[in-house]
Each structure stands twice: as structure tokens, then as C-alpha cells.
Coordinates of C-alpha atoms in Angstrom, one line a residue:
Chain A
M3 CA -1.8 -2.2 12.8
P4 CA -5.7 -2.4 12.9
S5 CA -5.8 -3.0 16.8
L6 CA -3.6 0.0 17.2
E7 CA -5.8 2.1 14.9
M8 CA -8.6 0.9 16.4
S9 CA -7.7 1.8 20.1
G10 CA -6.6 5.3 19.4
N11 CA -10.0 5.7 17.8
A12 CA -11.6 4.0 20.6
D13 CA -10.1 6.6 23.0
L14 CA -11.0 9.6 20.8
A15 CA -14.7 8.3 20.3
S16 CA -15.5 7.3 24.0
S17 CA -14.0 10.6 25.6
V18 CA -15.2 12.8 22.6
L19 CA -17.5 14.6 24.3
S20 CA -15.3 15.5 27.1
P21 CA -14.8 19.3 26.8
V22 CA -11.3 18.9 27.7
T23 CA -10.6 16.4 24.9
L24 CA -12.6 18.4 22.3
F25 CA -10.6 21.6 23.2
L26 CA -7.1 19.5 22.8
H27 CA -8.1 18.2 19.6
A28 CA -9.1 21.7 18.0
D29 CA -6.6 23.7 16.1
M30 CA -5.5 27.2 17.1
V31 CA -8.6 29.0 15.9
G32 CA -10.8 26.9 17.3
R33 CA -8.9 27.0 20.5
L34 CA -9.1 30.6 20.4
V35 CA -12.7 30.7 20.0
M36 CA -13.5 28.3 22.7
I37 CA -11.2 30.4 25.1
L38 CA -13.0 33.5 23.9
L39 CA -16.4 32.0 24.4
L40 CA -15.3 30.5 27.7
C41 CA -14.2 34.0 28.9
A42 CA -17.6 35.5 27.6
S43 CA -19.5 32.8 29.6
I44 CA -17.5 33.7 32.9
G45 CA -17.9 37.4 32.1
S46 CA -21.5 37.0 31.6
W47 CA -22.1 35.1 34.7
A48 CA -19.9 37.5 36.8
L49 CA -22.2 40.3 35.6
I50 CA -25.2 38.4 36.5
F51 CA -24.0 37.6 39.9
G52 CA -22.6 40.8 40.4
Q53 CA -25.6 42.5 39.4
F54 CA -27.9 40.7 41.3
F55 CA -26.1 41.5 44.4
R56 CA -25.6 45.2 43.6
S57 CA -29.3 45.4 42.5
S58 CA -30.7 43.7 45.7
A59 CA -28.2 45.7 47.8
A60 CA -29.3 49.0 46.2
N61 CA -33.1 48.0 46.4
R62 CA -32.7 47.3 50.1
A63 CA -30.8 50.6 50.7
S64 CA -33.3 52.6 48.8
R65 CA -36.1 51.2 50.6
N66 CA -34.7 51.7 53.9
F67 CA -33.8 55.2 52.7
E68 CA -37.2 56.0 51.7
K69 CA -38.8 54.8 54.7
A70 CA -36.4 56.9 56.7
Y71 CA -37.1 60.0 54.3
S72 CA -40.9 59.7 54.7
K73 CA -40.6 59.4 58.4
A74 CA -38.4 62.5 58.3
E75 CA -40.6 64.4 56.0
S76 CA -43.7 64.0 58.3
M77 CA -41.6 65.3 61.0
G78 CA -40.1 68.4 59.0
E79 CA -36.7 67.4 59.9
L80 CA -35.4 67.3 56.4
E81 CA -32.5 69.6 57.2
R82 CA -31.1 67.0 59.9
F83 CA -32.0 64.0 57.7
Y84 CA -29.8 65.7 55.0
D85 CA -26.9 66.1 57.4
R86 CA -27.1 62.8 58.3
Y87 CA -27.1 61.2 55.0
F88 CA -24.6 63.4 53.5
G89 CA -22.3 61.4 51.2
S90 CA -24.2 58.3 51.0
N91 CA -24.2 56.3 47.8
D92 CA -27.4 54.9 47.6
P93 CA -29.4 55.9 44.6
S94 CA -32.4 57.3 46.4
A95 CA -30.0 59.1 48.9
R96 CA -28.1 60.8 46.1
I97 CA -31.4 61.8 44.6
F98 CA -32.4 63.3 47.8
L99 CA -29.1 64.8 48.4
A100 CA -29.1 66.5 44.6
G101 CA -32.5 67.7 45.2
M102 CA -31.5 69.3 48.5
Q103 CA -28.7 70.8 47.3
T104 CA -30.5 72.5 44.5
A105 CA -32.9 73.9 46.9
K106 CA -30.4 75.2 49.3
S107 CA -28.3 76.8 46.4
A108 CA -31.6 78.7 45.5
G109 CA -31.3 81.0 48.5
K110 CA -33.9 83.8 48.5
V111 CA -36.4 82.7 45.9
I112 CA -37.6 85.3 43.3
D113 CA -38.2 83.4 40.1
H114 CA -40.4 80.2 41.4
E115 CA -40.8 79.1 37.9
G116 CA -37.4 78.9 37.2
E117 CA -36.3 77.4 40.5
R118 CA -38.8 74.7 40.2
D119 CA -37.3 73.8 36.7
R120 CA -33.7 73.8 38.0
L121 CA -34.9 71.4 40.9
S122 CA -36.9 68.9 38.7
L123 CA -33.7 69.0 36.2
S124 CA -31.4 68.0 39.0
L125 CA -33.8 65.3 40.3
E126 CA -33.9 64.1 36.9
D127 CA -30.4 64.0 36.4
A128 CA -29.9 62.3 39.7
V129 CA -32.5 59.4 38.8
A130 CA -30.9 59.1 35.5
A131 CA -27.5 58.7 36.8
A132 CA -28.5 56.0 39.2
V133 CA -30.3 54.3 36.5
E134 CA -27.4 54.3 34.3
D135 CA -24.9 53.1 36.8
M136 CA -27.4 50.4 37.7
S137 CA -27.6 49.4 34.0
S138 CA -23.8 49.4 32.9
P139 CA -23.8 45.7 32.9
L140 CA -26.6 45.5 30.5
S141 CA -24.7 46.5 27.5
S142 CA -22.0 43.8 28.1
L143 CA -24.5 41.2 28.7
A144 CA -26.5 42.1 25.5
T145 CA -23.2 42.1 23.5
I146 CA -22.4 38.6 24.7
G147 CA -26.0 37.4 24.4
S148 CA -25.9 38.4 20.8
V149 CA -22.4 37.9 19.3
S150 CA -21.1 34.7 21.0
P151 CA -23.5 32.6 19.1
F152 CA -22.0 33.8 16.0
V153 CA -18.4 33.3 17.4
G154 CA -19.3 29.8 18.2
L155 CA -20.7 29.4 14.6
F156 CA -17.5 30.8 13.3
G157 CA -15.6 28.2 15.4
T158 CA -17.9 25.7 13.9
V159 CA -17.4 26.5 10.3
W160 CA -13.9 26.8 10.9
G161 CA -13.7 23.3 12.6
I162 CA -15.7 21.9 9.7
M163 CA -13.6 23.2 7.1
H164 CA -10.6 21.9 8.9
S165 CA -11.9 18.2 9.2
F166 CA -13.2 18.3 5.7
S167 CA -9.9 19.2 4.3
Q168 CA -8.5 16.5 6.7
I169 CA -10.9 14.2 4.7
A170 CA -9.9 15.4 1.5
A171 CA -6.3 14.9 2.3
G172 CA -6.8 11.4 3.7
G173 CA -9.6 10.2 1.6
N174 CA -11.2 8.4 4.3
T175 CA -14.9 9.2 5.0
A176 CA -15.7 6.7 7.5
M177 CA -17.8 8.2 10.2
A178 CA -15.3 7.3 12.8
I179 CA -12.7 9.3 11.1
V180 CA -15.0 12.4 10.2
G181 CA -16.9 12.2 13.5
P182 CA -14.5 13.8 16.1
G183 CA -13.7 16.5 13.8
I184 CA -17.3 17.6 13.5
A185 CA -18.0 17.1 17.0
E186 CA -15.2 19.2 18.1
A187 CA -16.3 21.9 15.6
L188 CA -19.8 21.7 16.8
F189 CA -18.6 22.1 20.5
S190 CA -17.7 25.7 19.6
T191 CA -21.3 26.4 18.9
A192 CA -22.3 24.7 22.1
L193 CA -20.1 26.9 24.0
G194 CA -21.3 30.0 22.2
L195 CA -24.8 29.1 22.9
F196 CA -23.8 28.1 26.5
A197 CA -22.6 31.7 26.9
A198 CA -25.3 33.3 25.0
I199 CA -28.5 31.7 26.5
P200 CA -27.7 32.9 30.0
A201 CA -26.4 36.3 28.9
S202 CA -29.5 37.1 27.0
I203 CA -32.0 35.7 29.7
A204 CA -30.1 37.8 32.1
Y205 CA -30.4 40.9 30.0
N206 CA -34.1 40.6 29.6
R207 CA -34.7 39.8 33.3
M208 CA -32.3 42.8 34.3
S209 CA -33.7 45.3 31.9
H210 CA -37.2 44.6 33.4
T211 CA -35.7 45.1 37.1
I212 CA -34.1 48.1 36.0
G213 CA -37.1 49.6 34.8
R214 CA -38.8 48.9 37.5
F215 CA -36.0 50.4 39.5
E216 CA -36.2 53.5 37.5
S217 CA -39.9 54.0 37.8
R218 CA -39.5 53.5 41.8
L219 CA -36.6 56.2 41.6
T220 CA -38.8 58.5 39.5
R221 CA -41.7 58.2 42.0
F222 CA -39.3 59.0 44.9
S223 CA -38.0 62.0 43.0
D224 CA -41.4 63.2 42.1
R225 CA -42.0 63.0 45.9
I226 CA -38.9 65.1 46.6
Y227 CA -39.8 67.5 44.0
I228 CA -43.1 68.1 45.5
T229 CA -41.8 68.5 49.4
L230 CA -38.8 70.8 48.1
S231 CA -40.7 72.7 45.7
R232 CA -43.5 73.4 48.3
A233 CA -40.8 74.3 50.8
M234 CA -39.1 76.6 48.3
D235 CA -42.7 78.3 47.7
A236 CA -43.0 78.6 51.4
R237 CA -39.6 80.2 51.8
H238 CA -40.3 83.4 49.4
Chain B
M15 CA -17.7 50.8 46.7
T16 CA -20.5 48.3 47.0
S17 CA -21.0 48.0 43.6
R18 CA -17.4 46.9 42.7
S19 CA -17.2 44.6 45.7
A20 CA -20.7 43.0 44.5
M21 CA -19.2 42.6 41.0
R22 CA -16.0 41.0 42.2
R23 CA -18.3 38.6 44.2
G24 CA -20.2 37.9 41.1
F25 CA -17.0 37.3 39.4
F26 CA -15.4 34.7 41.9
I27 CA -19.0 32.9 41.9
A28 CA -19.1 32.8 38.0
V29 CA -15.4 31.3 37.8
A30 CA -16.1 28.9 40.6
G31 CA -19.2 27.8 39.0
H32 CA -17.5 27.1 35.9
I33 CA -14.8 25.2 37.1
L34 CA -17.4 23.1 39.0
L35 CA -19.1 22.6 35.7
L36 CA -16.1 21.5 33.9
L37 CA -15.0 19.2 36.8
F38 CA -18.5 17.8 36.6
F39 CA -18.2 17.0 32.8
L40 CA -14.9 15.6 33.0
I41 CA -15.6 13.1 35.8
R42 CA -19.0 12.0 33.8
F43 CA -17.2 11.6 30.7
S44 CA -14.2 9.6 32.3
L45 CA -16.8 7.3 33.9
Q46 CA -18.4 6.8 30.5
D47 CA -15.0 5.9 28.8
K48 CA -14.6 3.0 31.1
R49 CA -18.0 1.6 30.2
Q50 CA -17.4 2.1 26.2
S51 CA -14.0 0.9 26.1
Q52 CA -14.8 -2.6 26.9
P53 CA -16.8 -3.7 23.9
V54 CA -14.2 -2.2 21.6
D55 CA -11.6 -4.4 23.0
T56 CA -13.4 -7.6 22.7
I57 CA -14.3 -6.9 19.2
E58 CA -10.7 -6.3 18.1
V59 CA -9.4 -10.0 19.2
T60 CA -11.8 -12.0 16.8
F61 CA -10.9 -11.3 13.4
A62 CA -8.0 -14.0 13.5
H63 CA -10.4 -16.4 14.8
G64 CA -12.9 -15.8 12.2
V65 CA -10.4 -17.1 9.7
G66 CA -8.8 -19.8 11.7
I67 CA -11.9 -21.7 12.9
H68 CA -13.3 -22.7 9.9
S69 CA -10.3 -24.5 8.2
S70 CA -9.5 -26.9 10.8
S71 CA -12.3 -28.2 12.7
P72 CA -14.8 -29.4 9.7
E73 CA -12.0 -31.7 8.4
A74 CA -12.1 -33.8 11.5
S75 CA -15.6 -34.6 11.7
S76 CA -16.1 -35.5 8.0
E77 CA -13.0 -38.0 8.2
A78 CA -14.8 -39.9 11.1
A79 CA -18.1 -40.1 9.2
R80 CA -16.4 -41.6 6.0
A81 CA -14.5 -44.2 8.0
T82 CA -17.8 -45.9 8.8
T83 CA -19.1 -45.3 5.2
A84 CA -16.0 -47.0 3.4
P85 CA -16.7 -50.6 4.7
K86 CA -20.3 -50.6 3.4
I87 CA -19.0 -49.6 0.1
G88 CA -16.4 -52.2 -0.1
E89 CA -19.4 -54.8 0.6
E90 CA -21.3 -53.1 -2.2
K91 CA -18.6 -53.6 -4.6
E92 CA -18.5 -57.2 -3.6
A93 CA -22.0 -57.6 -3.9
A94 CA -22.3 -55.8 -7.3
P95 CA -20.3 -58.4 -9.0
A96 CA -22.7 -61.1 -8.3
P97 CA -25.8 -59.3 -10.1
K98 CA -23.7 -58.4 -13.1
K99 CA -24.0 -60.6 -15.9
E100 CA -20.7 -59.8 -17.4
T101 CA -18.1 -60.5 -15.0
P102 CA -15.0 -59.4 -16.6
K103 CA -16.3 -55.9 -17.2
E104 CA -17.7 -55.7 -13.7
A105 CA -14.5 -56.9 -12.3
D106 CA -12.5 -54.2 -14.2
S107 CA -14.6 -51.6 -12.6
Q108 CA -14.5 -52.8 -9.2
P109 CA -11.0 -53.8 -8.9
K110 CA -9.8 -50.4 -10.2
P111 CA -11.0 -48.5 -7.1
Q112 CA -9.6 -51.1 -4.7
T113 CA -6.1 -51.3 -6.2
Q114 CA -5.9 -47.5 -6.6
N115 CA -6.9 -46.9 -3.3
S116 CA -4.6 -49.1 -1.8
A117 CA -1.6 -48.1 -3.9
K118 CA -2.6 -44.3 -3.8
T119 CA -3.3 -44.0 0.1
E120 CA 0.3 -44.5 0.9
P121 CA 2.1 -42.2 -1.6
K122 CA -0.6 -39.8 -1.9
L123 CA -0.9 -37.3 0.9
E124 CA -3.7 -34.6 0.6
N125 CA -5.1 -34.1 -2.7
K126 CA -4.5 -37.2 -4.4
P127 CA -7.1 -39.3 -2.5
V128 CA -9.7 -36.7 -3.5
A129 CA -9.0 -36.7 -7.2
K130 CA -8.7 -40.6 -7.2
P131 CA -12.2 -41.4 -6.4
Q132 CA -13.8 -39.0 -8.7
P133 CA -12.2 -40.2 -12.1
Q134 CA -13.3 -43.7 -11.3
P135 CA -17.2 -43.0 -11.4
R136 CA -17.1 -40.9 -14.5
T137 CA -14.9 -43.4 -16.3
K138 CA -16.7 -46.2 -15.5
P139 CA -20.1 -45.3 -16.8
V140 CA -18.7 -44.2 -19.8
E141 CA -16.7 -47.3 -20.4
M142 CA -19.3 -49.7 -18.9
P143 CA -23.1 -48.7 -19.8
K144 CA -24.2 -52.0 -18.5
P145 CA -24.8 -52.2 -14.8
A146 CA -26.9 -49.9 -12.9
P147 CA -26.2 -51.3 -9.6
V148 CA -22.5 -50.8 -10.1
A149 CA -22.7 -47.3 -10.9
K150 CA -24.8 -46.6 -7.8
P151 CA -22.5 -47.9 -5.2
E152 CA -19.7 -46.1 -6.6
P153 CA -21.1 -42.6 -6.1
Q154 CA -21.4 -43.3 -2.4
P155 CA -17.8 -44.4 -2.0
K156 CA -16.8 -41.3 -4.2
E157 CA -18.6 -39.1 -2.0
A158 CA -17.2 -40.7 1.2
A159 CA -14.0 -40.5 -0.2
V160 CA -14.2 -37.0 -1.5
A161 CA -15.3 -35.6 1.7
P162 CA -12.3 -36.8 3.8
P163 CA -9.9 -35.4 1.5
Q164 CA -11.4 -31.9 1.7
K165 CA -8.9 -30.5 3.8
A166 CA -10.0 -27.0 2.9
K167 CA -13.9 -26.6 3.2
V168 CA -13.9 -25.2 -0.5
T169 CA -12.8 -28.3 -2.2
A170 CA -15.3 -30.6 -0.6
P171 CA -18.5 -29.1 -1.4
E172 CA -17.7 -28.2 -4.9
K173 CA -16.3 -31.4 -6.1
P174 CA -19.0 -33.9 -4.8
Q175 CA -21.7 -32.0 -6.3
P176 CA -20.5 -31.9 -9.9
K177 CA -19.7 -35.4 -9.8
A178 CA -23.1 -36.7 -8.5
E179 CA -25.3 -33.9 -9.6
S180 CA -23.5 -32.9 -12.8
K181 CA -24.1 -29.1 -11.9
T182 CA -21.8 -27.5 -14.4
P183 CA -20.5 -29.6 -17.4
S184 CA -17.2 -27.5 -17.5
K185 CA -16.2 -28.4 -13.9
P186 CA -16.9 -32.1 -14.4
H187 CA -14.7 -32.2 -17.3
N188 CA -11.8 -30.6 -15.5
D189 CA -12.4 -33.0 -12.7
V190 CA -12.1 -35.8 -15.0
K191 CA -8.9 -34.7 -16.0
N192 CA -7.6 -33.8 -12.6
L193 CA -8.9 -37.3 -11.7
M194 CA -6.9 -38.8 -14.7
E195 CA -4.0 -37.1 -13.6
S196 CA -4.1 -38.0 -10.0
F197 CA -4.5 -41.4 -11.2
S198 CA -1.6 -41.7 -13.0
K199 CA 0.3 -39.9 -10.6
S200 CA -0.6 -42.3 -7.9
Q201 CA 0.7 -45.1 -9.8
V202 CA 3.6 -43.1 -10.9
N203 CA 4.3 -42.4 -7.1
V204 CA 3.8 -38.7 -6.3
S205 CA 6.7 -37.0 -4.4
D206 CA 5.2 -34.6 -1.8
H207 CA 1.9 -33.4 -1.1
K208 CA 3.0 -29.7 -0.9
A209 CA 4.6 -29.6 -4.2
G210 CA 1.8 -31.7 -5.3
S211 CA -0.9 -29.0 -6.1
N212 CA 1.4 -27.2 -8.4
I213 CA 3.2 -30.4 -9.8
E214 CA -0.2 -32.0 -10.4
S215 CA -1.4 -29.6 -13.0
N216 CA 1.9 -29.7 -14.8
K217 CA 2.1 -33.5 -14.5
G218 CA -1.4 -33.9 -15.5
K219 CA -0.8 -32.6 -19.1
E220 CA 2.2 -34.6 -19.3
K221 CA 0.7 -37.6 -18.0
N222 CA -2.3 -37.9 -20.3
N223 CA -0.5 -40.6 -21.8
A224 CA 0.4 -42.0 -18.5
S225 CA -3.2 -42.0 -17.5
D226 CA -3.8 -44.6 -20.4
S227 CA -0.9 -46.8 -19.0
G228 CA -2.4 -46.4 -15.5
K229 CA -5.6 -47.7 -16.9
S230 CA -3.9 -50.6 -18.3
K231 CA -2.2 -51.2 -15.1
S232 CA -5.4 -51.1 -13.4
D233 CA -6.7 -53.5 -15.8
N234 CA -3.9 -55.8 -14.8
S235 CA -4.8 -55.3 -11.2
R236 CA -8.3 -56.3 -11.8
N237 CA -7.2 -59.9 -11.6
S238 CA -6.2 -59.2 -7.9
G239 CA -9.5 -57.4 -7.4
S240 CA -10.9 -61.0 -6.0
R241 CA -9.1 -59.8 -2.8
L242 CA -11.5 -57.1 -2.5
G243 CA -12.3 -57.3 1.3
N244 CA -9.4 -56.3 3.5
D245 CA -7.4 -54.6 1.2
F246 CA -10.1 -52.3 0.0
L247 CA -11.1 -51.1 3.5
K248 CA -7.7 -50.5 4.2
G249 CA -6.8 -48.5 1.3
I250 CA -10.0 -46.1 1.9
L251 CA -9.4 -45.7 5.5
G252 CA -5.6 -44.9 5.2
G253 CA -6.2 -42.5 2.5
M254 CA -8.7 -40.5 4.4
G255 CA -6.4 -40.6 7.7
T256 CA -3.5 -39.3 5.9
S257 CA -5.3 -36.8 3.7
S258 CA -6.9 -35.0 6.7
K259 CA -4.0 -34.9 9.0
P260 CA -1.4 -33.4 6.3
Q261 CA -3.8 -30.8 5.3
G262 CA -4.8 -29.5 8.6
S263 CA -1.2 -29.1 9.3
S264 CA -0.2 -27.3 6.2
I265 CA -3.0 -24.6 6.5
S266 CA -3.7 -24.2 9.9
G267 CA -1.6 -21.8 12.5
P268 CA 0.2 -18.9 11.8
A269 CA -0.2 -19.5 7.9
L270 CA -3.9 -19.1 8.1
N271 CA -3.7 -15.9 10.4
G272 CA -1.0 -14.6 7.8
L273 CA -3.7 -15.5 5.2
G274 CA -6.5 -13.7 7.1
A275 CA -4.3 -10.7 7.7
A276 CA -3.4 -10.6 3.8
I277 CA -7.1 -10.8 2.9
K278 CA -7.9 -8.1 5.3
R279 CA -5.3 -5.7 4.2
Q280 CA -6.3 -6.1 0.7
V281 CA -10.3 -5.9 1.1
Q282 CA -10.1 -3.2 3.8
P283 CA -9.9 -0.2 1.3
C284 CA -12.8 -1.4 -0.3
Y285 CA -14.6 -1.7 2.7
D286 CA -16.7 1.3 3.1
L287 CA -19.4 1.6 5.8
G288 CA -20.8 4.9 4.5
A289 CA -23.4 6.3 6.4
L290 CA -23.5 3.1 8.8
G291 CA -20.2 4.1 10.2
G292 CA -20.2 4.8 13.9
T293 CA -23.8 3.2 14.2
D294 CA -25.0 0.2 16.1
A295 CA -24.6 -1.6 12.8
M296 CA -20.9 -1.6 13.6
R297 CA -21.5 -4.1 16.1
I298 CA -22.7 -6.9 13.5
I299 CA -19.8 -9.2 12.6
T300 CA -20.6 -10.9 9.0
V301 CA -19.0 -14.1 8.1
L302 CA -18.7 -14.7 4.3
R303 CA -17.6 -17.7 2.5
L304 CA -15.5 -16.9 -0.4
R305 CA -14.4 -19.0 -3.1
F306 CA -11.5 -17.9 -5.0
N307 CA -10.0 -18.9 -8.3
P308 CA -6.3 -19.6 -8.3
D309 CA -5.5 -16.0 -9.7
G310 CA -7.1 -14.5 -6.9
S311 CA -10.5 -13.5 -8.4
V312 CA -13.7 -14.4 -6.6
N313 CA -15.4 -17.3 -8.0
G314 CA -19.3 -16.9 -7.7
V315 CA -21.1 -14.8 -5.3
P316 CA -19.8 -14.7 -1.7
E317 CA -22.3 -16.3 0.4
M318 CA -23.3 -15.3 3.8
I319 CA -22.6 -17.9 6.5
E320 CA -23.6 -16.3 9.6
Q321 CA -24.1 -12.8 11.2
T322 CA -23.4 -12.3 15.0
G323 CA -23.7 -9.1 17.0
L324 CA -27.3 -8.7 16.0
T325 CA -29.4 -6.8 18.3
S326 CA -32.8 -5.2 18.1
D327 CA -31.3 -1.8 17.4
N328 CA -29.1 -2.8 14.5
R329 CA -31.2 -5.8 13.1
S330 CA -32.4 -3.8 10.3
Y331 CA -29.0 -3.2 9.2
A332 CA -28.0 -6.8 8.8
R333 CA -28.6 -7.2 5.2
Q334 CA -27.0 -3.8 4.3
M335 CA -23.8 -5.0 6.4
A336 CA -23.8 -8.3 4.7
E337 CA -24.1 -6.4 1.4
I338 CA -21.1 -4.1 2.2
S339 CA -18.9 -7.0 3.1
R340 CA -19.8 -8.8 -0.1
R341 CA -19.1 -5.7 -2.0
A342 CA -15.9 -4.9 -0.5
V343 CA -14.7 -8.4 -1.5
L344 CA -15.7 -8.0 -5.1
R345 CA -14.5 -4.6 -5.6
C346 CA -11.0 -5.5 -4.4
A347 CA -11.7 -8.8 -6.2
P348 CA -8.4 -10.1 -7.6
L349 CA -6.5 -10.7 -4.2
H350 CA -3.0 -11.3 -4.1
L351 CA -2.3 -14.3 -2.0
P352 CA 0.4 -16.9 -1.6
A353 CA -0.3 -19.5 -4.3
E354 CA 1.2 -22.3 -2.0
L355 CA -1.7 -21.6 0.4
Y356 CA -4.3 -21.7 -2.2
K357 CA -5.3 -25.5 -2.1
G358 CA -7.2 -26.2 1.1
G359 CA -6.4 -22.8 2.1
W360 CA -7.7 -19.6 0.5
D361 CA -9.5 -21.7 -2.2
E362 CA -12.4 -21.5 0.1
I363 CA -12.3 -19.7 3.0
D364 CA -14.8 -18.4 5.5
I365 CA -13.9 -14.8 6.5
G366 CA -15.5 -12.6 9.4
F367 CA -15.8 -9.2 8.8
I368 CA -15.6 -7.1 11.9
P369 CA -16.7 -3.4 11.1
A370 CA -14.9 -2.1 13.9
Q371 CA -11.5 -3.3 12.6
M372 CA -12.1 -2.4 9.0
H373 CA -11.4 1.0 8.6

């Protein structure tokens, strides 16, 4: 009897920190919480990596486009430049295309003030759209970062409730009996933090880079505005 | 387009990273399992040993020592008569032990030899106040004789002390009665050692009268006391030999393991490690010497014999662990153990408490 009991406890105690063991020892609610948190963690990391690739690609493309734009601007070949980049998906290119479209559709300019307003509005919209597109994962990361600790806490509270009720039923308060239940309960908090910490770090980091990206796009759009508004003034 | 592909790439990387992390933990903890499982296994085995070892080994050593002492006693007795002025009285006192031993050794198995030597010293001083030298030699033989019969460790320490030191008044009286009883029994020719313990108590009451007759017999035998030399030695030696062997056989082996298991089963519910559970203190194995009354209650305070498994980490818990073990026994105090194993079995028994097996 005692030897059997012991061996069972020994297995549980020695492998108690193994994530799989902890998961298998949890009850339904605990498992649900753990699965949810694991998905959150995978999702947050997917967003982090995806955003990293996307923003680095967008940055590279924007830089290249701006370089090409300044070259075209200095040579006065904006029309050809526009034709060449028509349909491009780069943020900077879309801003430029939006501005050019507004300027072209103006036709013969009578109300300079109104035309400039329209141009600036379209440029602003284009910048806002690009930033918005860029920052779409932010809200998910913020949610994961702020909510998953609470979800994990819920799993822990539930698990501890569970193990305490087992203690009450069994009447045995030995640490070796109580321990595994509490360990498995705490595991869900660990999972919650495991998901939340990278998510909230990435959120802060990302909002910073997106802010930089936005200011860069704004500067570029200002540049376009200056060029196009001057061109519109020159057209009469 | 690019954004979606980038997100998909990120998703795959994230999944792969999590799987790798999981695998890492699995491998790491599976390796740890092997390391940790070993100490647990070794701990499990020891409980039965803790009970078994003590019962059998000490007896053998005590017997050998007595064999050497016995001849001296015989000589002293012989010498004693010479200094004594009153030859008849002295003769009475000396011959008694001799005749008793010689007669008792063969019939008596385990308990009797122990009881016999004791009554003689006490009765003698009361009856014969005269010779100091006579009394001195007697205690030595008694102790020697008592020690060999101690099949169970318990009986030996208790009996010799009260006789020589006279610790507690009540015990000596009881001992005297027992001695008287055993005395009479030996003469009456006791049947078996096994039944002896139970029978003795009953017989003792009945045989108070018989003891008187036994005394008279011994008086008669005084005349034969002149033979002192060879018979004396034989009786003592024989008594010791027989007593030790039967005792060991009756207690040891499966019976003792069963006894240990029974004690453990009954003490277990009261064994509460409290906050120490799961700590290094679990490695401390405490051996307590328990003395039980025949009704299963604990006699006196369990005394700590030894503690093993002490390390620098858990040394500070040593006293606490001993206290926990002690408390466990006292809380579950009246133990229900087989009465036939009391004498030489659980009347005094050393029990090792292995925390890992006690919950």
C-alpha cells in the first residue's frame, strides 16, 4: 500500500513541472484556460513576427520609393513616375498616388485655396490609412497583453479552489498531496504571463515604431503637398 | 498581399517556436525525472528493516557476554559462604539460585530464566539481612542472567535497572511477584514458552501458594547446594542459551514485519508533517524506541535512538522531525497489536519513521 502510494506520488512530484503533465492533471476549466492562453501566446508571437516582417518590408519599400521620388521630382518627371508606380501597394507610393490623383482631377484650377485643402485632405487620409493598416495588430497585442494575465489568474483561482475542495474531501493536508494541485493551478498564471509579457513588450515597441513610421509618412506627404500645390499654382 | 504573407510567415514561426519550447521543457523535465526518482526508491525499502534489525541482533551479543560472567558468579557464591558466619542461612540463599537455575533452565524457555534470577536477590535481602558480601555477588549474577533472557530489547533494560537501582517502587514489587511466580512455575514445570507469557500471569496468582511450596523445595535443595560448582554453571549457561534462541525465532521474520506494518498503519494517520512536507526534512529518518503496555498504550516517552539522512540543509529540522514522530505515536496511542507478540515483540520496539512513506 504505502509503496504503491509513494511511487505514484513520486512520479507526479518529479515530473510535476513538465507542462504536459500539468496540463493532463488539470480539470476541464483549467485545460480550457491553458489552451486559450497557449493560443494567445501563439497568436501574439505570430503578430509580432508578422508585423516585424511587414513593417521592415514597408520601411524598405518606402525608403526606396522616397529615394526614387526625390530623383523624379528633381528631374520634373512626376507624370512618368506616376505612371510607373501606378497600382503600387507601398504606403509611400499610395500617398503619392492619392495626391497625384487629387491634383490631376482638379483640372483647371480656379479656387486655389479649396484645391489645396482637398489635396492636403487626401494626403492626410492616405497617411492615416497607411498607419491604420500598419497598426492593425496593435489592438490584438494590447488585448493579449492586458487580458491574458487575468485569464491565467482565473485558471489559478479555479485550480486552487479545485485542489482545496479535494483536500476538504480527502482530509489530507500533506504538502505532497496539496502541492501538485497548486502547482498545476499556478501553471495557468505562468502561461498567462508567458503570453502577456511578450505581447505587452511588443505592443510598446510596435506603437513606438508605428509612431516613427507615421511621422515619416507625414513628412513625405508634406513634401508631396508642397510639390503638388506648387504645381497646381503654376498650372492656373 | 505582402502583409498577409508576412503575417502567415510570422504565424508559422510562432507555432514552430512554441513547439520547440515545449519539446525543450519535455526533454529537460524527463531528464530530471530520472535524477529524482532514485532517492525515492531507496527510501521506500527501509521501513521493514527499521523494525526488524533491532529485535534480533542485540540478543545474540548479550548472551555471549553473560556466559563469561556466569562462572564468576558461581565462584563468588562459593566464596561467599566462607566469610559468612551463619552457614545455614547463607547456604540457603546460595543453593537456591543453583538449584533453581539447574531445574529451570531445561523446562523454562524464554521468560522464565529472566524472572528467576530477579526474585532471588530481592527475597534474599529481605529474608537474610546478615551478609553484605552475599548480596553483592547476587546482583551481578542477576544482571547477567537477566540480560541473556532479554529477547526483546525492552525487557532487558527495564528489569535490570529496577532491581539493582530500585528506580520505581511499583515495578520492583511487580517484578518480585513475577519472580515468585516464575519461581513456582519452574518447579511446577512450565509447559511452553509461547503460552508461557499469558499463562504466567494467571499462574502467578494461583501459585502464590505454590511459591511458598517452591521456597520450601528450594530449602530442601539447599542441602544439595554443596554441589555448587558444575551444576551452577551449567544451569546458567543453559538457561541463557535456550532463552535467547527461542525468543529470536518467535519474534523475528514475517511476524516482525507484520508487526511493523501494523504499527505503521495505525500511526500513519497521526503522522502529520505539516509545513515540513515536501521539504528536505523528508529525508530525515527518525528511529524511536517505543515501550508499550500490554494494552497498547505507550509506556513513558518515546525516546529517540538515532536519526539518519541528516544533511546540512535539513539539520535544523531534526528535532522537529523527531517531535513529529513522537507526537504521531502518542496521538494514536492505544495501538491494537497482536497480544501474542507482546513479550519480546512490541513491548519495546525500535521503529524508524521514514517521512516519505508516512503519508
